[in-house]
Short mmCIF file of C-alpha atoms in Angstrom, two decimals:
data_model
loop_
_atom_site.label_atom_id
_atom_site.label_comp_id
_atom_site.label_asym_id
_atom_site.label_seq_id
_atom_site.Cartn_x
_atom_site.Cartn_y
_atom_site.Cartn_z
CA UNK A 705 -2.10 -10.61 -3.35
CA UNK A 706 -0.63 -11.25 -0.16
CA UNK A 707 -3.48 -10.75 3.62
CA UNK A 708 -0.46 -8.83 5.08
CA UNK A 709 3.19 -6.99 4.35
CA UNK A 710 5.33 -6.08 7.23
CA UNK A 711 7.83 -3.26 6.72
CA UNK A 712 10.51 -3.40 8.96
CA UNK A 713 12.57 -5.94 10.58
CA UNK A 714 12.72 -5.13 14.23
CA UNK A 715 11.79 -6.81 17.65
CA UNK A 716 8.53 -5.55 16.46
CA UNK A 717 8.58 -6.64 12.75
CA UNK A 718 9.76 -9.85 13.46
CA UNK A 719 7.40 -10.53 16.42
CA UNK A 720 4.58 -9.39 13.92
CA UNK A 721 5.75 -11.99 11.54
CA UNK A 722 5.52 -14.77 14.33
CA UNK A 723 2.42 -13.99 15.43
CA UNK A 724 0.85 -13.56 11.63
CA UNK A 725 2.58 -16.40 10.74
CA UNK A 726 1.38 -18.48 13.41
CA UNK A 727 -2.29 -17.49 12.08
CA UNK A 728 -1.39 -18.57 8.44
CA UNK A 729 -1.59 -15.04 6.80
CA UNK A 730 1.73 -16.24 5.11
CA UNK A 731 3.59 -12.75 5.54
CA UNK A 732 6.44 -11.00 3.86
CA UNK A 733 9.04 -8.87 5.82
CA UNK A 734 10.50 -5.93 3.75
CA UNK A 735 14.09 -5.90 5.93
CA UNK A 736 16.30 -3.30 4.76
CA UNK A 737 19.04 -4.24 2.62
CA UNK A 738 21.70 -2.62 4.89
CA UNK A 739 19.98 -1.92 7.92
CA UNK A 740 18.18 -5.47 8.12
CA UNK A 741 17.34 -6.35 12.39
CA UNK A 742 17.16 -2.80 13.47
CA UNK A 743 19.46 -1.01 16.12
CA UNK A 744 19.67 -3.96 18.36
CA UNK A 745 22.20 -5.08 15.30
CA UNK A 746 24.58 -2.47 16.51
CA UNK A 747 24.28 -3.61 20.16
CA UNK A 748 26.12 -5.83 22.19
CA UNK A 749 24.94 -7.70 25.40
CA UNK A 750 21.50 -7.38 25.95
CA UNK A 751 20.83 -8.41 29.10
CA UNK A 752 17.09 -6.86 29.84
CA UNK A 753 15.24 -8.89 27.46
CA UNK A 754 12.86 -11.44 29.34
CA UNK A 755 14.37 -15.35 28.67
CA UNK A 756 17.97 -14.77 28.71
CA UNK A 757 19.29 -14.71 32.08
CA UNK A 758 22.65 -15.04 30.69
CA UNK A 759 22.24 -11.87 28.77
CA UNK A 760 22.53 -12.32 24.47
CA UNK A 761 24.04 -10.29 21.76
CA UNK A 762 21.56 -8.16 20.20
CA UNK A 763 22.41 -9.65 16.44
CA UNK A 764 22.08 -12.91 18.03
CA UNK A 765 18.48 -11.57 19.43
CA UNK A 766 17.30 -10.89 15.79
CA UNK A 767 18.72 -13.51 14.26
CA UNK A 768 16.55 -15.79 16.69
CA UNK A 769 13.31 -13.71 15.76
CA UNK A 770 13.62 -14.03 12.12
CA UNK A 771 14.16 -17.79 12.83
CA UNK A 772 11.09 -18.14 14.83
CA UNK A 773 9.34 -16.00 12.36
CA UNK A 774 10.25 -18.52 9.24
CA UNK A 775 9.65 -21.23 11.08
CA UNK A 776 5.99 -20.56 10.92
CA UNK A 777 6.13 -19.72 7.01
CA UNK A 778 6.76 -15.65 7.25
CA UNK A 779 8.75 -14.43 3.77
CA UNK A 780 11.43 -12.39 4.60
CA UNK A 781 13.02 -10.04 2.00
CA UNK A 782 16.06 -8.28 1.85
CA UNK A 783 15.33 -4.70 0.10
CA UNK A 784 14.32 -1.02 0.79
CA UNK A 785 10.81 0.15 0.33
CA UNK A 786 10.96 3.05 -2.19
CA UNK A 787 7.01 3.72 -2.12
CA UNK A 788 3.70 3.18 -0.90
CA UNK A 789 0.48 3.23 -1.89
CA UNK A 790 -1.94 2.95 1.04
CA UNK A 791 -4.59 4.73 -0.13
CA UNK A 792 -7.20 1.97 -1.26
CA UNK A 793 -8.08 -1.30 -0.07
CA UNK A 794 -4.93 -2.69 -1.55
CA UNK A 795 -1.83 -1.46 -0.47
CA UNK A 796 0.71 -1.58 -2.70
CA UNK A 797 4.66 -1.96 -1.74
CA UNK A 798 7.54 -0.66 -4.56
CA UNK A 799 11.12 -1.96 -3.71
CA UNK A 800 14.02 -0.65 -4.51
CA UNK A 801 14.68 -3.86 -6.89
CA UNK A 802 11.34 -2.69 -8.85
CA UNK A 803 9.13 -5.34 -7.81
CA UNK A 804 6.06 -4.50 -6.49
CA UNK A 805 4.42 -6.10 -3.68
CA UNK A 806 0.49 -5.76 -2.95
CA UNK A 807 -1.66 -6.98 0.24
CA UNK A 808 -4.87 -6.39 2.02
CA UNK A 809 -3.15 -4.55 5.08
CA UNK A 810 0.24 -3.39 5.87
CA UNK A 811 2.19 -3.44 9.25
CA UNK A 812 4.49 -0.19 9.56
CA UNK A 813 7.52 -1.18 12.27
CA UNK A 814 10.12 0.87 10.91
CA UNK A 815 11.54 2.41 14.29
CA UNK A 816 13.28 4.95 14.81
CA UNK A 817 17.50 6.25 14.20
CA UNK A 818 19.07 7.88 16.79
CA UNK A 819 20.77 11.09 16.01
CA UNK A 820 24.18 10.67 16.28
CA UNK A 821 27.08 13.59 16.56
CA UNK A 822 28.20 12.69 13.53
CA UNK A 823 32.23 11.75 14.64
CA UNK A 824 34.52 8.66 13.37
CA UNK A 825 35.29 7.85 17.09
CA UNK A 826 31.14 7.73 17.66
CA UNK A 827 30.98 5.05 15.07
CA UNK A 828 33.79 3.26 15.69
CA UNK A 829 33.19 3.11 18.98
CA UNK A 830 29.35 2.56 19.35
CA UNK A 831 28.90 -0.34 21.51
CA UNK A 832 32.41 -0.25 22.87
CA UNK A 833 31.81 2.43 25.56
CA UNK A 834 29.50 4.48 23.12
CA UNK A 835 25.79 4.29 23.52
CA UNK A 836 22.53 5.65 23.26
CA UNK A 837 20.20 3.71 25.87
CA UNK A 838 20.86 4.25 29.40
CA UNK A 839 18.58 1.47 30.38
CA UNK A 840 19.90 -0.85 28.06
CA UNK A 841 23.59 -0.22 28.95
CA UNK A 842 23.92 1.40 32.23
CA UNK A 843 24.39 -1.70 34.51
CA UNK A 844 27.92 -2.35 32.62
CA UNK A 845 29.55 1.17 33.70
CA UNK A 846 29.32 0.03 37.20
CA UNK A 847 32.08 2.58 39.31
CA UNK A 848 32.87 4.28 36.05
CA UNK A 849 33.03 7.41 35.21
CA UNK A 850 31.11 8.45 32.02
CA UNK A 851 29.45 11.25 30.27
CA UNK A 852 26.17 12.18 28.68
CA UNK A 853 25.95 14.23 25.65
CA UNK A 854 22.76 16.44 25.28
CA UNK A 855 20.91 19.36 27.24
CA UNK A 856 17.61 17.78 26.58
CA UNK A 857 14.57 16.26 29.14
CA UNK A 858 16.23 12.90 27.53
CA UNK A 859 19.99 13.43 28.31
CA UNK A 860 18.58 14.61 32.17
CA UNK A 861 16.88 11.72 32.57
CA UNK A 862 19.40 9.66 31.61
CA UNK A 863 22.37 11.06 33.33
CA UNK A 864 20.03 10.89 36.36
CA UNK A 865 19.37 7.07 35.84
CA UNK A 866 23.35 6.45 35.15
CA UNK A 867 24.14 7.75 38.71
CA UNK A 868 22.78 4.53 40.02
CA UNK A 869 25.77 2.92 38.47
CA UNK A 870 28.35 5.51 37.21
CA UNK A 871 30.68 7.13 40.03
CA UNK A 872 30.70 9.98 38.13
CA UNK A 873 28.22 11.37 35.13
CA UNK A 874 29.40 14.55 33.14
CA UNK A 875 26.63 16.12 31.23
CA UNK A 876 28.26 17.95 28.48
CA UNK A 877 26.67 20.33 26.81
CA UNK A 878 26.78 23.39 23.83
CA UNK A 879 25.44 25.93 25.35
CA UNK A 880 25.15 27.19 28.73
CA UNK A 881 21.79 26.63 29.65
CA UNK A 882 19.98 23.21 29.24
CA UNK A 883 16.62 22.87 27.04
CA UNK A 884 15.08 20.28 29.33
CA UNK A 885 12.09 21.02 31.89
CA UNK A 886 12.87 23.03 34.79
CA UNK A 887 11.75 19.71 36.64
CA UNK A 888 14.55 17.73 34.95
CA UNK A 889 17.15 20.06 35.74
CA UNK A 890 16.40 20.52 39.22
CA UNK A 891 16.83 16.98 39.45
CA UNK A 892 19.90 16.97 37.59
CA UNK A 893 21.53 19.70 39.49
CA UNK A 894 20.61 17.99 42.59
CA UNK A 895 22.25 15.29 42.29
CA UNK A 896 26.02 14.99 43.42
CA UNK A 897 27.20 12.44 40.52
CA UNK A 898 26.35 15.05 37.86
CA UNK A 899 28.99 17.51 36.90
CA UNK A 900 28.02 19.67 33.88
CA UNK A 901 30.26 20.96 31.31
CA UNK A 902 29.01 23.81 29.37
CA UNK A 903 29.20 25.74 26.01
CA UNK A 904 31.35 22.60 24.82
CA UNK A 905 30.70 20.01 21.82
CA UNK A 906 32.79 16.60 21.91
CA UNK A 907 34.66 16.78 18.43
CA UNK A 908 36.35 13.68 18.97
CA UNK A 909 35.81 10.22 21.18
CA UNK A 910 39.13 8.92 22.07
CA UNK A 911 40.26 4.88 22.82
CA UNK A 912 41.22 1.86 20.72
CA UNK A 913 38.77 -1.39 21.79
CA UNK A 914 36.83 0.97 24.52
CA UNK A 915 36.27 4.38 24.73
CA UNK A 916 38.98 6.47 26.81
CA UNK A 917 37.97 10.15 26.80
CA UNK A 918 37.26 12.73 24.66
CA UNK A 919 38.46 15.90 23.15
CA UNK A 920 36.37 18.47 23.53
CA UNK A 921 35.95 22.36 21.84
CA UNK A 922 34.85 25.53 23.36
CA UNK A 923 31.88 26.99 21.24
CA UNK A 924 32.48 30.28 22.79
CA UNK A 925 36.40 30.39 22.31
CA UNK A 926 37.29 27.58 19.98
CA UNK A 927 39.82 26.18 22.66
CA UNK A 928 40.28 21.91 23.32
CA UNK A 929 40.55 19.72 26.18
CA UNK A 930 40.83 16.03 26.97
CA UNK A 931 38.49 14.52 28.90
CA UNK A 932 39.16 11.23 30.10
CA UNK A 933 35.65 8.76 30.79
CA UNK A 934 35.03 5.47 30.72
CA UNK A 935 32.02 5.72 28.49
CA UNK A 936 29.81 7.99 26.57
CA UNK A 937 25.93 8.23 26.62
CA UNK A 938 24.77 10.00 22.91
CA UNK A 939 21.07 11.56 23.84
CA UNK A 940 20.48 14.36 21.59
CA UNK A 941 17.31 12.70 20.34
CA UNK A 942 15.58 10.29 18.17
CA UNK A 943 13.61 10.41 14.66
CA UNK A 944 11.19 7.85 14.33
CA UNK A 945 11.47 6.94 10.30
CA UNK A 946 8.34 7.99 9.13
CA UNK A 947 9.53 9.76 5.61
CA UNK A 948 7.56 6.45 4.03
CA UNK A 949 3.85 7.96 5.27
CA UNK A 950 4.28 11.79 5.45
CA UNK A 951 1.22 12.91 4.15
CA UNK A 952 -0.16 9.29 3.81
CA UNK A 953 -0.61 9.11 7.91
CA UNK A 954 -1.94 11.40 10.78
CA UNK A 955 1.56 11.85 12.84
CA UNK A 956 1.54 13.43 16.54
CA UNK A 957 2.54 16.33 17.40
CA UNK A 958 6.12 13.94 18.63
CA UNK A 959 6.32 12.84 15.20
CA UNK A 960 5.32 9.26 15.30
CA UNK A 961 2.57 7.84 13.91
CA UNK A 962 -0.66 8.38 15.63
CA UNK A 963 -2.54 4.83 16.38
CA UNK A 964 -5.81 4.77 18.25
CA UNK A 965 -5.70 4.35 21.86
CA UNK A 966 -3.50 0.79 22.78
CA UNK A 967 -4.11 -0.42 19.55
CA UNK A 968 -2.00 -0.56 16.35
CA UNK A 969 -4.73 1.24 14.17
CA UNK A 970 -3.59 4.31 12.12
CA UNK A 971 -5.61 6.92 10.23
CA UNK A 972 -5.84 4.34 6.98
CA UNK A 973 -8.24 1.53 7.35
CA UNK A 974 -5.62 -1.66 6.87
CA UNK A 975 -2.45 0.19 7.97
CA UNK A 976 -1.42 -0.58 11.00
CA UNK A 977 2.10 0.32 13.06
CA UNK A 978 4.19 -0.91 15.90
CA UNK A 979 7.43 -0.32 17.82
CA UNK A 980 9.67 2.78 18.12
CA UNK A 981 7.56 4.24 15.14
CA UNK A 982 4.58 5.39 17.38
CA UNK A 983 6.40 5.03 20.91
CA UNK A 984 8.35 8.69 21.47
CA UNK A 985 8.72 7.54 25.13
CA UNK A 986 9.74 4.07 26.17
CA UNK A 987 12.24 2.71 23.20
CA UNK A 988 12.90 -0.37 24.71
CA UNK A 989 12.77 -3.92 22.66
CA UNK A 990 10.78 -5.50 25.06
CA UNK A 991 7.68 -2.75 24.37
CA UNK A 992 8.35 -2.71 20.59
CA UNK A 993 7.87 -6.53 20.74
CA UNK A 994 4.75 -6.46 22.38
CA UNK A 995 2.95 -3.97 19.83
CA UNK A 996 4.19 -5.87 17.60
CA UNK A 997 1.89 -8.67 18.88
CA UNK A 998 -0.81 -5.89 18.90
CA UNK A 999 -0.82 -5.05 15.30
CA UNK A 1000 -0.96 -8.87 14.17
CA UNK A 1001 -3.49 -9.27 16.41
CA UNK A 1002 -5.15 -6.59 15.05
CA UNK A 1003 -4.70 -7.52 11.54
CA UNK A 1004 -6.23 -10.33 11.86
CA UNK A 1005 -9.42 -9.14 13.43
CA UNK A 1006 -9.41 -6.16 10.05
CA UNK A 1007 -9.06 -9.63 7.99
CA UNK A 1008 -11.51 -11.17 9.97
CA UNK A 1009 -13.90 -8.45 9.13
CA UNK A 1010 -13.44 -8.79 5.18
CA UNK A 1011 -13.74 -12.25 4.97
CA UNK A 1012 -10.32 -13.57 4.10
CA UNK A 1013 -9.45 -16.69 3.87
CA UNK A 1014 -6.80 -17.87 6.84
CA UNK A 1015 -7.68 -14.87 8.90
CA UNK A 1016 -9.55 -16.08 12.30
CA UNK A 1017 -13.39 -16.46 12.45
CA UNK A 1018 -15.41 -13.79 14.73
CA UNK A 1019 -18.60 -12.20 15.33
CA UNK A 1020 -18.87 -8.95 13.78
CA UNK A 1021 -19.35 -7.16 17.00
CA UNK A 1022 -16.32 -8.67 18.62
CA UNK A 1023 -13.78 -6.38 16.53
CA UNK A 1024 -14.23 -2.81 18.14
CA UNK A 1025 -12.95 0.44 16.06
CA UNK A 1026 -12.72 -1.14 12.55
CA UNK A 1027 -13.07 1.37 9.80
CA UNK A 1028 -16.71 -0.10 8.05
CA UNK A 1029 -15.67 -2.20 4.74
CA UNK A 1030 -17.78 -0.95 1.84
CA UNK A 1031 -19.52 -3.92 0.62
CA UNK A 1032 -19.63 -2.40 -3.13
#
């Protein structure tokens, strides 16, 4: 029996796991076995999180995390979780292996995929001109000329935020009217950078170390054209991976996991969640750090209240919004 089981292996799993760690709850991170540090594995230079003024590769980033997170005793394990049991006042892990992990409370940091167009240029490609953070990548396409796939609020606010840098932003879309807010368009059509190219899909991203262009395909006629760019922005949305706690979780109406107020507390007493998992909005690493701080924080305090051994001693009336521990 373990105080506390952190799935997930992000800038807010791993900054969980320091912070736990650092409190002696001894905890294990479930990192995927193929997807083990998040997206910030499939970036390059970050150069917007705080202490690096030199910029840092994102695998670099998360290699440092788990680091700091071992350092102060966390487990870390490489497997996919396969089930959960959350129900009772022990939660109970299943890996993909078979073993079965239990624990007094359970941090979900999981994040969240973005959806991709689904191309072998887009893949072999992402981070070499390909990308699907504006504010993490903008500041390189400096006088460029780049394009921004989507007809969403998202891809409008980002080709909005890439005209501080691009000369030129495309937004390139498959239809010929856009799904975001009539706010967001007005914006977007009032802005000289942006170009838009309708009823098109990109079908292929063209270049051999960098992107080059790409072809695209009429959705009314079928016809294709080149289109030569310097980069390409991917913002047809994200899915926060939740599939673990459908029906185990209250989710909002965005599909993340609803947590109370600024805290990390879910609709199960001893569950608790962090990063791009219950954050539709911001995305960044930076934020998904800092809940992850919140939800060791407030594991301890749910520890606290129960007793347990390690966790941190406080008054009873200091820990606000518990869920009331049945003494039977």
């Amino acid at each position: 029996m373990r105080h506390v089981i952190i799935i997930g292996s992000g800038p807010a799993g791993y900054t969980a796991a320091i912070y736990a760690a650092r409190a002696n709850l001894e905890p294990l991170v479930i990192a995927s076995s193929v997807e083990a540090g998040g997206e910030l594995m499939n970036t390059t230079d970050v150069e917007n999180f705080p202490g690096f003024p030199d910029g840092i590769q994102g695998p670099d980033l998360m290699t440092k995390m788990q680091e700091q997170a071992e350092r102060f005793g966390a487990e870390v394990v490489y497997d996919d979780v396969v089930d959960l049991d959350i129900s009772g006042p022990v939660k109970r892990v299943t890996l993909g292996s078979g073993a079965v992990h239990e624990a007094t409370s359970l941090i979900y940091a999981t994040g969240s995929a973005h959806r991709k167009i689904g191309i072998e240029g887009e893949e072999r490609l992402s981070g070499r001109g390909v990308s699907y953070c504006a504010t993490c990548d903008g500041f390189f396409f400096r006088e460029r000329t780049i394009a921004v796939v989507g007809g969403g609020d998202s891809a409008m606010e980002e080709a909005t935020f890439l005209t501080k840098f691009a000369s030129k932003v495309y937004v390139i879309h498959r239809r010929d009217e856009l799904r975001a807010s009539k706010i967001m368009q007005a914006r977007a059509f009032a802005n000289p950078k942006i170009e838009f190219i309708w009823n098109s899909e990109v079908v292929d991203i063209l270049g051999g170390e960098t992107v080059e262009g790409v072809v695209l395909e009429s959705t009314v006629d079928g016809s294709r054209s080149d289109l030569a760019l310097d980069g390409v922005f991917v913002a047809i949305g994200n899915d926060p991976r939740t599939h673990l706690v459908h029906d185990k979780l209250e989710l909002t109406s965005a599909g993340t996991i609803w947590v109370e107020g600024r805290s990390s507390r879910t609709s199960q007493a001893g569950v608790f969640a962090a990063g791009d998992v219950i954050d539709p909005t911001y995305r960044q690493a930076v934020t998904a750090a800092g809940t992850g701080t919140v939800a060791a924080l407030d594991v301890e305090h749910f520890l606290a209240s129960l007793g347990e051994a390690g966790a941190p001693d406080v008054v009873g009336d200091q820990i606000e919004g518990l869920a009331e521990v049945d003494a039977a």
